[in-house]
Amino acid sequence: MPTLTARTLITALGSIAYPAIEIDSAGLITGIETDPSIVSDAILTPTFLDIHIHGAAGHDVMHSSPNDLGEIQRFLAARGTSHYLPTTVTAPVDDTLRSLEALADAIERETPANEATPIGIHLEGPFLSHAKRGVHSTALLQPPSIPLFDRFFEAARGHIRVLTIAPETPGALDLIAHATGLGVRVSLGHTNATSREAILAITAGAVSATHTFNAMRPLDHRAYSPNSSATASTSLPRWSVSG
């Protein structure tokens, strides 16, 4: 069996000095021993998964050819990222559909060993807040729409893994529940949502936030009103505030 050696192995549980890591024929770790006789300056760490990246090495994933994506993926691999989710930006619907098809092609191709592997798509936009749109074009933002999302999902051949959405926009809760049912992890971002609107979105299935505290309503200690009426029929989870 092949053995990897290094000066230090960094794991979630701590560091191991002079590791000797045994790898089986399937590429799985079968054992880790410590061998002080190892002569190495290498440091081994787990690789990164980048879930939000629009491009690199001078290329945008929305407009990248296979060769351009290869350059992006070699750039990422050289910096410790082994897997990533190419991330779209709000664009004309037809442009987004073409980009999703091209990214699905990349996901379904075999990735060279020296490149990061795309394992899904992060759809950031067009279902975002005009008030917190950031660089997303206000003219191209769309109201949340299950039929439009389904067109995107079909073009991506089911490879959309993350959807960023503003939960306060009309129709967002229905889309969150629909996307969640398809196995998409819904993230709240580019949003002007209140705390109550965010809770409703979490109840509908949202599980994370996109670039937290950036392009979203700031915290206000008086903004949450636990006794106010809900804006949707979705039942709220138990909620407590300390301060």
PDB file of C-alpha atoms in Angstrom:
ATOM      1  CA  MET A   1       0.000   0.000   0.000  1.00  0.00           C
ATOM      2  CA  PRO A   2       1.247   3.543  -0.757  1.00  0.00           C
ATOM      3  CA  THR A   3       2.170   5.725   2.181  1.00  0.00           C
ATOM      4  CA  LEU A   4       1.990   9.509   2.474  1.00  0.00           C
ATOM      5  CA  THR A   5       4.471  11.172   4.809  1.00  0.00           C
ATOM      6  CA  ALA A   6       4.865  14.737   6.026  1.00  0.00           C
ATOM      7  CA  ARG A   7       6.280  16.875   8.803  1.00  0.00           C
ATOM      8  CA  THR A   8       2.781  17.660  10.095  1.00  0.00           C
ATOM      9  CA  LEU A   9      -0.764  16.449   9.471  1.00  0.00           C
ATOM     10  CA  ILE A  10      -3.490  18.909  10.460  1.00  0.00           C
ATOM     11  CA  THR A  11      -6.913  17.385  11.206  1.00  0.00           C
ATOM     12  CA  ALA A  12     -10.164  18.560  12.775  1.00  0.00           C
ATOM     13  CA  LEU A  13      -9.009  16.949  16.024  1.00  0.00           C
ATOM     14  CA  GLY A  14      -5.535  18.486  16.096  1.00  0.00           C
ATOM     15  CA  SER A  15      -2.085  18.116  14.574  1.00  0.00           C
ATOM     16  CA  ILE A  16      -0.035  14.934  14.196  1.00  0.00           C
ATOM     17  CA  ALA A  17       3.739  15.174  13.904  1.00  0.00           C
ATOM     18  CA  TYR A  18       5.634  12.968  11.445  1.00  0.00           C
ATOM     19  CA  PRO A  19       2.552  11.183  10.085  1.00  0.00           C
ATOM     20  CA  ALA A  20       2.817   8.050   7.943  1.00  0.00           C
ATOM     21  CA  ILE A  21      -0.563   7.623   6.253  1.00  0.00           C
ATOM     22  CA  GLU A  22      -1.400   4.299   4.619  1.00  0.00           C
ATOM     23  CA  ILE A  23      -3.640   4.471   1.535  1.00  0.00           C
ATOM     24  CA  ASP A  24      -5.407   1.449   0.025  1.00  0.00           C
ATOM     25  CA  SER A  25      -6.035   0.742  -3.680  1.00  0.00           C
ATOM     26  CA  ALA A  26      -9.368   2.616  -3.502  1.00  0.00           C
ATOM     27  CA  GLY A  27      -7.625   5.761  -2.252  1.00  0.00           C
ATOM     28  CA  LEU A  28      -8.976   5.420   1.286  1.00  0.00           C
ATOM     29  CA  ILE A  29      -6.924   5.963   4.436  1.00  0.00           C
ATOM     30  CA  THR A  30      -6.459   2.678   6.275  1.00  0.00           C
ATOM     31  CA  GLY A  31      -4.158   3.835   9.039  1.00  0.00           C
ATOM     32  CA  ILE A  32      -2.084   6.713  10.411  1.00  0.00           C
ATOM     33  CA  GLU A  33       1.103   6.102  12.357  1.00  0.00           C
ATOM     34  CA  THR A  34       3.749   8.452  13.738  1.00  0.00           C
ATOM     35  CA  ASP A  35       7.301   7.934  12.529  1.00  0.00           C
ATOM     36  CA  PRO A  36       9.896  10.402  13.950  1.00  0.00           C
ATOM     37  CA  SER A  37      12.426   9.207  11.359  1.00  0.00           C
ATOM     38  CA  ILE A  38      10.463  10.908   8.565  1.00  0.00           C
ATOM     39  CA  VAL A  39      12.431  13.700   6.912  1.00  0.00           C
ATOM     40  CA  SER A  40       9.977  16.163   5.345  1.00  0.00           C
ATOM     41  CA  ASP A  41       8.976  19.823   5.464  1.00  0.00           C
ATOM     42  CA  ALA A  42       5.504  19.112   4.020  1.00  0.00           C
ATOM     43  CA  ILE A  43       2.276  19.955   5.814  1.00  0.00           C
ATOM     44  CA  LEU A  44      -0.824  17.907   4.965  1.00  0.00           C
ATOM     45  CA  THR A  45      -4.327  19.343   5.473  1.00  0.00           C
ATOM     46  CA  PRO A  46      -7.816  18.506   4.199  1.00  0.00           C
ATOM     47  CA  THR A  47      -8.635  20.289   0.951  1.00  0.00           C
ATOM     48  CA  PHE A  48     -11.198  23.065   0.686  1.00  0.00           C
ATOM     49  CA  LEU A  49     -14.687  22.990  -0.830  1.00  0.00           C
ATOM     50  CA  ASP A  50     -15.524  26.430  -2.253  1.00  0.00           C
ATOM     51  CA  ILE A  51     -19.317  26.792  -2.372  1.00  0.00           C
ATOM     52  CA  HIS A  52     -19.417  30.353  -3.746  1.00  0.00           C
ATOM     53  CA  ILE A  53     -17.033  31.330  -6.517  1.00  0.00           C
ATOM     54  CA  HIS A  54     -17.818  33.314  -9.672  1.00  0.00           C
ATOM     55  CA  GLY A  55     -14.472  32.812 -11.350  1.00  0.00           C
ATOM     56  CA  ALA A  56     -10.691  32.970 -11.060  1.00  0.00           C
ATOM     57  CA  ALA A  57      -7.556  33.393 -13.149  1.00  0.00           C
ATOM     58  CA  GLY A  58      -9.252  36.100 -15.196  1.00  0.00           C
ATOM     59  CA  HIS A  59     -12.267  33.971 -16.160  1.00  0.00           C
ATOM     60  CA  ASP A  60     -15.966  34.191 -15.216  1.00  0.00           C
ATOM     61  CA  VAL A  61     -17.809  30.873 -14.897  1.00  0.00           C
ATOM     62  CA  MET A  62     -20.822  32.465 -16.628  1.00  0.00           C
ATOM     63  CA  HIS A  63     -18.866  32.801 -19.866  1.00  0.00           C
ATOM     64  CA  SER A  64     -16.153  30.160 -19.602  1.00  0.00           C
ATOM     65  CA  SER A  65     -15.224  27.663 -22.276  1.00  0.00           C
ATOM     66  CA  PRO A  66     -13.951  24.218 -21.235  1.00  0.00           C
ATOM     67  CA  ASN A  67     -10.392  25.559 -21.542  1.00  0.00           C
ATOM     68  CA  ASP A  68     -11.231  28.581 -19.377  1.00  0.00           C
ATOM     69  CA  LEU A  69     -12.824  26.365 -16.738  1.00  0.00           C
ATOM     70  CA  GLY A  70      -9.688  24.228 -16.803  1.00  0.00           C
ATOM     71  CA  GLU A  71      -7.625  27.318 -15.961  1.00  0.00           C
ATOM     72  CA  ILE A  72      -9.991  28.173 -13.106  1.00  0.00           C
ATOM     73  CA  GLN A  73      -9.802  24.633 -11.792  1.00  0.00           C
ATOM     74  CA  ARG A  74      -6.001  24.470 -11.946  1.00  0.00           C
ATOM     75  CA  PHE A  75      -5.840  27.825 -10.133  1.00  0.00           C
ATOM     76  CA  LEU A  76      -8.092  26.467  -7.366  1.00  0.00           C
ATOM     77  CA  ALA A  77      -6.257  23.158  -7.061  1.00  0.00           C
ATOM     78  CA  ALA A  78      -2.930  24.960  -6.703  1.00  0.00           C
ATOM     79  CA  ARG A  79      -4.375  26.779  -3.693  1.00  0.00           C
ATOM     80  CA  GLY A  80      -5.784  23.794  -1.828  1.00  0.00           C
ATOM     81  CA  THR A  81      -9.326  23.660  -3.214  1.00  0.00           C
ATOM     82  CA  SER A  82     -10.287  20.225  -4.492  1.00  0.00           C
ATOM     83  CA  HIS A  83     -14.015  20.740  -5.141  1.00  0.00           C
ATOM     84  CA  TYR A  84     -16.154  23.778  -5.884  1.00  0.00           C
ATOM     85  CA  LEU A  85     -19.595  25.050  -6.858  1.00  0.00           C
ATOM     86  CA  PRO A  86     -19.351  27.417  -9.856  1.00  0.00           C
ATOM     87  CA  THR A  87     -21.650  30.298  -8.996  1.00  0.00           C
ATOM     88  CA  THR A  88     -23.858  32.226 -11.394  1.00  0.00           C
ATOM     89  CA  VAL A  89     -24.705  35.926 -11.298  1.00  0.00           C
ATOM     90  CA  THR A  90     -27.962  37.589 -12.331  1.00  0.00           C
ATOM     91  CA  ALA A  91     -28.068  37.753 -16.134  1.00  0.00           C
ATOM     92  CA  PRO A  92     -30.600  37.588 -18.978  1.00  0.00           C
ATOM     93  CA  VAL A  93     -32.580  34.350 -18.686  1.00  0.00           C
ATOM     94  CA  ASP A  94     -31.252  32.922 -21.967  1.00  0.00           C
ATOM     95  CA  ASP A  95     -27.654  33.671 -20.923  1.00  0.00           C
ATOM     96  CA  THR A  96     -28.232  31.947 -17.587  1.00  0.00           C
ATOM     97  CA  LEU A  97     -29.720  28.894 -19.311  1.00  0.00           C
ATOM     98  CA  ARG A  98     -26.695  28.614 -21.610  1.00  0.00           C
ATOM     99  CA  SER A  99     -24.301  28.983 -18.684  1.00  0.00           C
ATOM    100  CA  LEU A 100     -26.098  26.315 -16.678  1.00  0.00           C
ATOM    101  CA  GLU A 101     -25.926  23.891 -19.608  1.00  0.00           C
ATOM    102  CA  ALA A 102     -22.197  24.527 -20.029  1.00  0.00           C
ATOM    103  CA  LEU A 103     -21.547  24.102 -16.305  1.00  0.00           C
ATOM    104  CA  ALA A 104     -23.547  20.870 -16.285  1.00  0.00           C
ATOM    105  CA  ASP A 105     -21.299  19.639 -19.119  1.00  0.00           C
ATOM    106  CA  ALA A 106     -18.245  20.464 -16.989  1.00  0.00           C
ATOM    107  CA  ILE A 107     -19.663  18.638 -13.978  1.00  0.00           C
ATOM    108  CA  GLU A 108     -20.347  15.536 -16.057  1.00  0.00           C
ATOM    109  CA  ARG A 109     -16.868  15.499 -17.678  1.00  0.00           C
ATOM    110  CA  GLU A 110     -13.979  13.709 -16.012  1.00  0.00           C
ATOM    111  CA  THR A 111     -11.812  16.250 -14.218  1.00  0.00           C
ATOM    112  CA  PRO A 112      -8.016  15.988 -14.618  1.00  0.00           C
ATOM    113  CA  ALA A 113      -6.108  15.104 -11.466  1.00  0.00           C
ATOM    114  CA  ASN A 114      -4.452  18.542 -11.267  1.00  0.00           C
ATOM    115  CA  GLU A 115      -7.752  20.452 -11.302  1.00  0.00           C
ATOM    116  CA  ALA A 116     -10.485  21.179  -8.754  1.00  0.00           C
ATOM    117  CA  THR A 117     -13.680  19.270  -9.501  1.00  0.00           C
ATOM    118  CA  PRO A 118     -17.016  21.078  -9.996  1.00  0.00           C
ATOM    119  CA  ILE A 119     -19.595  19.070  -8.043  1.00  0.00           C
ATOM    120  CA  GLY A 120     -22.678  21.261  -8.455  1.00  0.00           C
ATOM    121  CA  ILE A 121     -23.891  24.763  -9.245  1.00  0.00           C
ATOM    122  CA  HIS A 122     -24.691  27.641  -6.910  1.00  0.00           C
ATOM    123  CA  LEU A 123     -27.501  29.741  -8.428  1.00  0.00           C
ATOM    124  CA  GLU A 124     -27.064  33.247  -7.010  1.00  0.00           C
ATOM    125  CA  GLY A 125     -29.860  35.298  -8.528  1.00  0.00           C
ATOM    126  CA  PRO A 126     -32.028  36.326 -10.162  1.00  0.00           C
ATOM    127  CA  PHE A 127     -34.430  36.006  -7.189  1.00  0.00           C
ATOM    128  CA  LEU A 128     -32.824  38.740  -5.090  1.00  0.00           C
ATOM    129  CA  SER A 129     -33.802  41.984  -3.374  1.00  0.00           C
ATOM    130  CA  HIS A 130     -33.569  45.245  -5.304  1.00  0.00           C
ATOM    131  CA  ALA A 131     -32.674  46.975  -2.038  1.00  0.00           C
ATOM    132  CA  LYS A 132     -29.683  44.676  -1.431  1.00  0.00           C
ATOM    133  CA  ARG A 133     -28.771  43.644  -4.977  1.00  0.00           C
ATOM    134  CA  GLY A 134     -25.047  44.517  -4.766  1.00  0.00           C
ATOM    135  CA  VAL A 135     -23.506  44.046  -8.219  1.00  0.00           C
ATOM    136  CA  HIS A 136     -26.552  42.199  -9.564  1.00  0.00           C
ATOM    137  CA  SER A 137     -28.289  44.226 -12.281  1.00  0.00           C
ATOM    138  CA  THR A 138     -31.575  45.682 -11.050  1.00  0.00           C
ATOM    139  CA  ALA A 139     -33.026  45.428 -14.582  1.00  0.00           C
ATOM    140  CA  LEU A 140     -32.386  41.668 -14.659  1.00  0.00           C
ATOM    141  CA  LEU A 141     -33.657  40.658 -11.227  1.00  0.00           C
ATOM    142  CA  GLN A 142     -36.724  38.423 -11.320  1.00  0.00           C
ATOM    143  CA  PRO A 143     -39.533  37.793  -8.815  1.00  0.00           C
ATOM    144  CA  PRO A 144     -39.341  34.286  -7.356  1.00  0.00           C
ATOM    145  CA  SER A 145     -40.937  31.903  -9.845  1.00  0.00           C
ATOM    146  CA  ILE A 146     -41.213  28.125  -9.637  1.00  0.00           C
ATOM    147  CA  PRO A 147     -41.635  27.767 -13.437  1.00  0.00           C
ATOM    148  CA  LEU A 148     -38.503  29.864 -14.094  1.00  0.00           C
ATOM    149  CA  PHE A 149     -36.519  27.991 -11.457  1.00  0.00           C
ATOM    150  CA  ASP A 150     -37.604  24.714 -13.037  1.00  0.00           C
ATOM    151  CA  ARG A 151     -36.258  25.940 -16.394  1.00  0.00           C
ATOM    152  CA  PHE A 152     -32.930  26.643 -14.705  1.00  0.00           C
ATOM    153  CA  PHE A 153     -32.974  23.279 -12.927  1.00  0.00           C
ATOM    154  CA  GLU A 154     -33.693  21.443 -16.190  1.00  0.00           C
ATOM    155  CA  ALA A 155     -30.942  23.326 -18.063  1.00  0.00           C
ATOM    156  CA  ALA A 156     -28.524  22.392 -15.260  1.00  0.00           C
ATOM    157  CA  ARG A 157     -29.695  18.767 -15.539  1.00  0.00           C
ATOM    158  CA  GLY A 158     -30.369  18.667 -11.812  1.00  0.00           C
ATOM    159  CA  HIS A 159     -26.909  19.920 -10.820  1.00  0.00           C
ATOM    160  CA  ILE A 160     -28.084  23.038  -8.931  1.00  0.00           C
ATOM    161  CA  ARG A 161     -27.006  22.369  -5.347  1.00  0.00           C
ATOM    162  CA  VAL A 162     -27.416  25.813  -3.723  1.00  0.00           C
ATOM    163  CA  LEU A 163     -29.942  28.584  -4.398  1.00  0.00           C
ATOM    164  CA  THR A 164     -29.474  32.075  -2.947  1.00  0.00           C
ATOM    165  CA  ILE A 165     -32.768  33.940  -2.615  1.00  0.00           C
ATOM    166  CA  ALA A 166     -34.249  36.982  -0.857  1.00  0.00           C
ATOM    167  CA  PRO A 167     -37.004  35.445   1.307  1.00  0.00           C
ATOM    168  CA  GLU A 168     -39.098  38.602   1.694  1.00  0.00           C
ATOM    169  CA  THR A 169     -39.941  38.836  -2.018  1.00  0.00           C
ATOM    170  CA  PRO A 170     -43.462  37.669  -2.997  1.00  0.00           C
ATOM    171  CA  GLY A 171     -43.452  33.990  -3.907  1.00  0.00           C
ATOM    172  CA  ALA A 172     -40.126  33.271  -2.214  1.00  0.00           C
ATOM    173  CA  LEU A 173     -41.483  30.931   0.451  1.00  0.00           C
ATOM    174  CA  ASP A 174     -43.176  28.723  -2.138  1.00  0.00           C
ATOM    175  CA  LEU A 175     -39.982  28.595  -4.198  1.00  0.00           C
ATOM    176  CA  ILE A 176     -37.891  27.795  -1.119  1.00  0.00           C
ATOM    177  CA  ALA A 177     -40.137  24.843  -0.300  1.00  0.00           C
ATOM    178  CA  HIS A 178     -40.136  23.693  -3.943  1.00  0.00           C
ATOM    179  CA  ALA A 179     -36.358  23.882  -4.345  1.00  0.00           C
ATOM    180  CA  THR A 180     -35.820  22.159  -1.006  1.00  0.00           C
ATOM    181  CA  GLY A 181     -38.051  19.332  -2.195  1.00  0.00           C
ATOM    182  CA  LEU A 182     -35.746  18.884  -5.182  1.00  0.00           C
ATOM    183  CA  GLY A 183     -32.739  18.485  -2.887  1.00  0.00           C
ATOM    184  CA  VAL A 184     -31.413  22.030  -3.352  1.00  0.00           C
ATOM    185  CA  ARG A 185     -29.967  23.717  -0.264  1.00  0.00           C
ATOM    186  CA  VAL A 186     -31.549  27.165  -0.047  1.00  0.00           C
ATOM    187  CA  SER A 187     -29.468  30.053   1.272  1.00  0.00           C
ATOM    188  CA  LEU A 188     -30.741  33.511   2.273  1.00  0.00           C
ATOM    189  CA  GLY A 189     -28.835  36.370   0.692  1.00  0.00           C
ATOM    190  CA  HIS A 190     -29.024  39.745  -1.045  1.00  0.00           C
ATOM    191  CA  THR A 191     -31.992  40.297   1.218  1.00  0.00           C
ATOM    192  CA  ASN A 192     -33.722  43.058   3.121  1.00  0.00           C
ATOM    193  CA  ALA A 193     -35.714  40.541   5.159  1.00  0.00           C
ATOM    194  CA  THR A 194     -36.782  41.198   8.707  1.00  0.00           C
ATOM    195  CA  SER A 195     -36.117  38.589  11.371  1.00  0.00           C
ATOM    196  CA  ARG A 196     -39.697  37.300  11.074  1.00  0.00           C
ATOM    197  CA  GLU A 197     -39.392  36.939   7.300  1.00  0.00           C
ATOM    198  CA  ALA A 198     -36.118  35.088   7.763  1.00  0.00           C
ATOM    199  CA  ILE A 199     -37.729  32.715  10.283  1.00  0.00           C
ATOM    200  CA  LEU A 200     -40.535  31.973   7.838  1.00  0.00           C
ATOM    201  CA  ALA A 201     -37.940  31.150   5.189  1.00  0.00           C
ATOM    202  CA  ILE A 202     -36.079  28.824   7.562  1.00  0.00           C
ATOM    203  CA  THR A 203     -39.358  27.106   8.362  1.00  0.00           C
ATOM    204  CA  ALA A 204     -39.971  26.692   4.611  1.00  0.00           C
ATOM    205  CA  GLY A 205     -36.602  24.950   4.233  1.00  0.00           C
ATOM    206  CA  ALA A 206     -33.786  27.510   4.016  1.00  0.00           C
ATOM    207  CA  VAL A 207     -30.648  26.224   5.727  1.00  0.00           C
ATOM    208  CA  SER A 208     -27.914  28.858   5.392  1.00  0.00           C
ATOM    209  CA  ALA A 209     -27.013  32.461   4.581  1.00  0.00           C
ATOM    210  CA  THR A 210     -24.910  33.770   1.702  1.00  0.00           C
ATOM    211  CA  HIS A 211     -22.011  36.077   2.696  1.00  0.00           C
ATOM    212  CA  THR A 212     -23.607  36.640   6.097  1.00  0.00           C
ATOM    213  CA  PHE A 213     -24.038  40.312   7.154  1.00  0.00           C
ATOM    214  CA  ASN A 214     -23.061  41.468   3.662  1.00  0.00           C
ATOM    215  CA  ALA A 215     -25.893  42.632   1.362  1.00  0.00           C
ATOM    216  CA  MET A 216     -28.562  42.103   4.003  1.00  0.00           C
ATOM    217  CA  ARG A 217     -30.511  44.165   6.535  1.00  0.00           C
ATOM    218  CA  PRO A 218     -28.333  45.130   9.518  1.00  0.00           C
ATOM    219  CA  LEU A 219     -29.143  43.884  13.014  1.00  0.00           C
ATOM    220  CA  ASP A 220     -31.356  46.113  15.140  1.00  0.00           C
ATOM    221  CA  HIS A 221     -32.168  45.202  18.728  1.00  0.00           C
ATOM    222  CA  ARG A 222     -35.705  46.616  18.368  1.00  0.00           C
ATOM    223  CA  ALA A 223     -36.520  45.112  14.968  1.00  0.00           C
ATOM    224  CA  TYR A 224     -37.958  41.765  16.128  1.00  0.00           C
ATOM    225  CA  SER A 225     -41.537  41.718  17.399  1.00  0.00           C
ATOM    226  CA  PRO A 226     -42.411  38.187  18.598  1.00  0.00           C
ATOM    227  CA  ASN A 227     -46.088  39.064  19.068  1.00  0.00           C
ATOM    228  CA  SER A 228     -46.683  40.550  15.614  1.00  0.00           C
ATOM    229  CA  SER A 229     -48.826  38.577  13.179  1.00  0.00           C
ATOM    230  CA  ALA A 230     -47.037  36.317  10.698  1.00  0.00           C
ATOM    231  CA  THR A 231     -46.999  37.346   7.049  1.00  0.00           C
ATOM    232  CA  ALA A 232     -47.548  33.769   5.888  1.00  0.00           C
ATOM    233  CA  SER A 233     -49.484  30.751   7.071  1.00  0.00           C
ATOM    234  CA  THR A 234     -46.301  28.779   7.732  1.00  0.00           C
ATOM    235  CA  SER A 235     -46.037  27.884  11.430  1.00  0.00           C
ATOM    236  CA  LEU A 236     -43.023  29.413  13.161  1.00  0.00           C
ATOM    237  CA  PRO A 237     -40.372  27.471  15.066  1.00  0.00           C
ATOM    238  CA  ARG A 238     -39.817  28.241  18.722  1.00  0.00           C
ATOM    239  CA  TRP A 239     -37.786  31.422  18.974  1.00  0.00           C
ATOM    240  CA  SER A 240     -36.016  33.072  21.835  1.00  0.00           C
ATOM    241  CA  VAL A 241     -34.000  36.246  22.064  1.00  0.00           C
ATOM    242  CA  SER A 242     -31.413  36.949  24.748  1.00  0.00           C
ATOM    243  CA  GLY A 243     -29.684  40.213  25.298  1.00  0.00           C
TER     244      GLY A 243
END
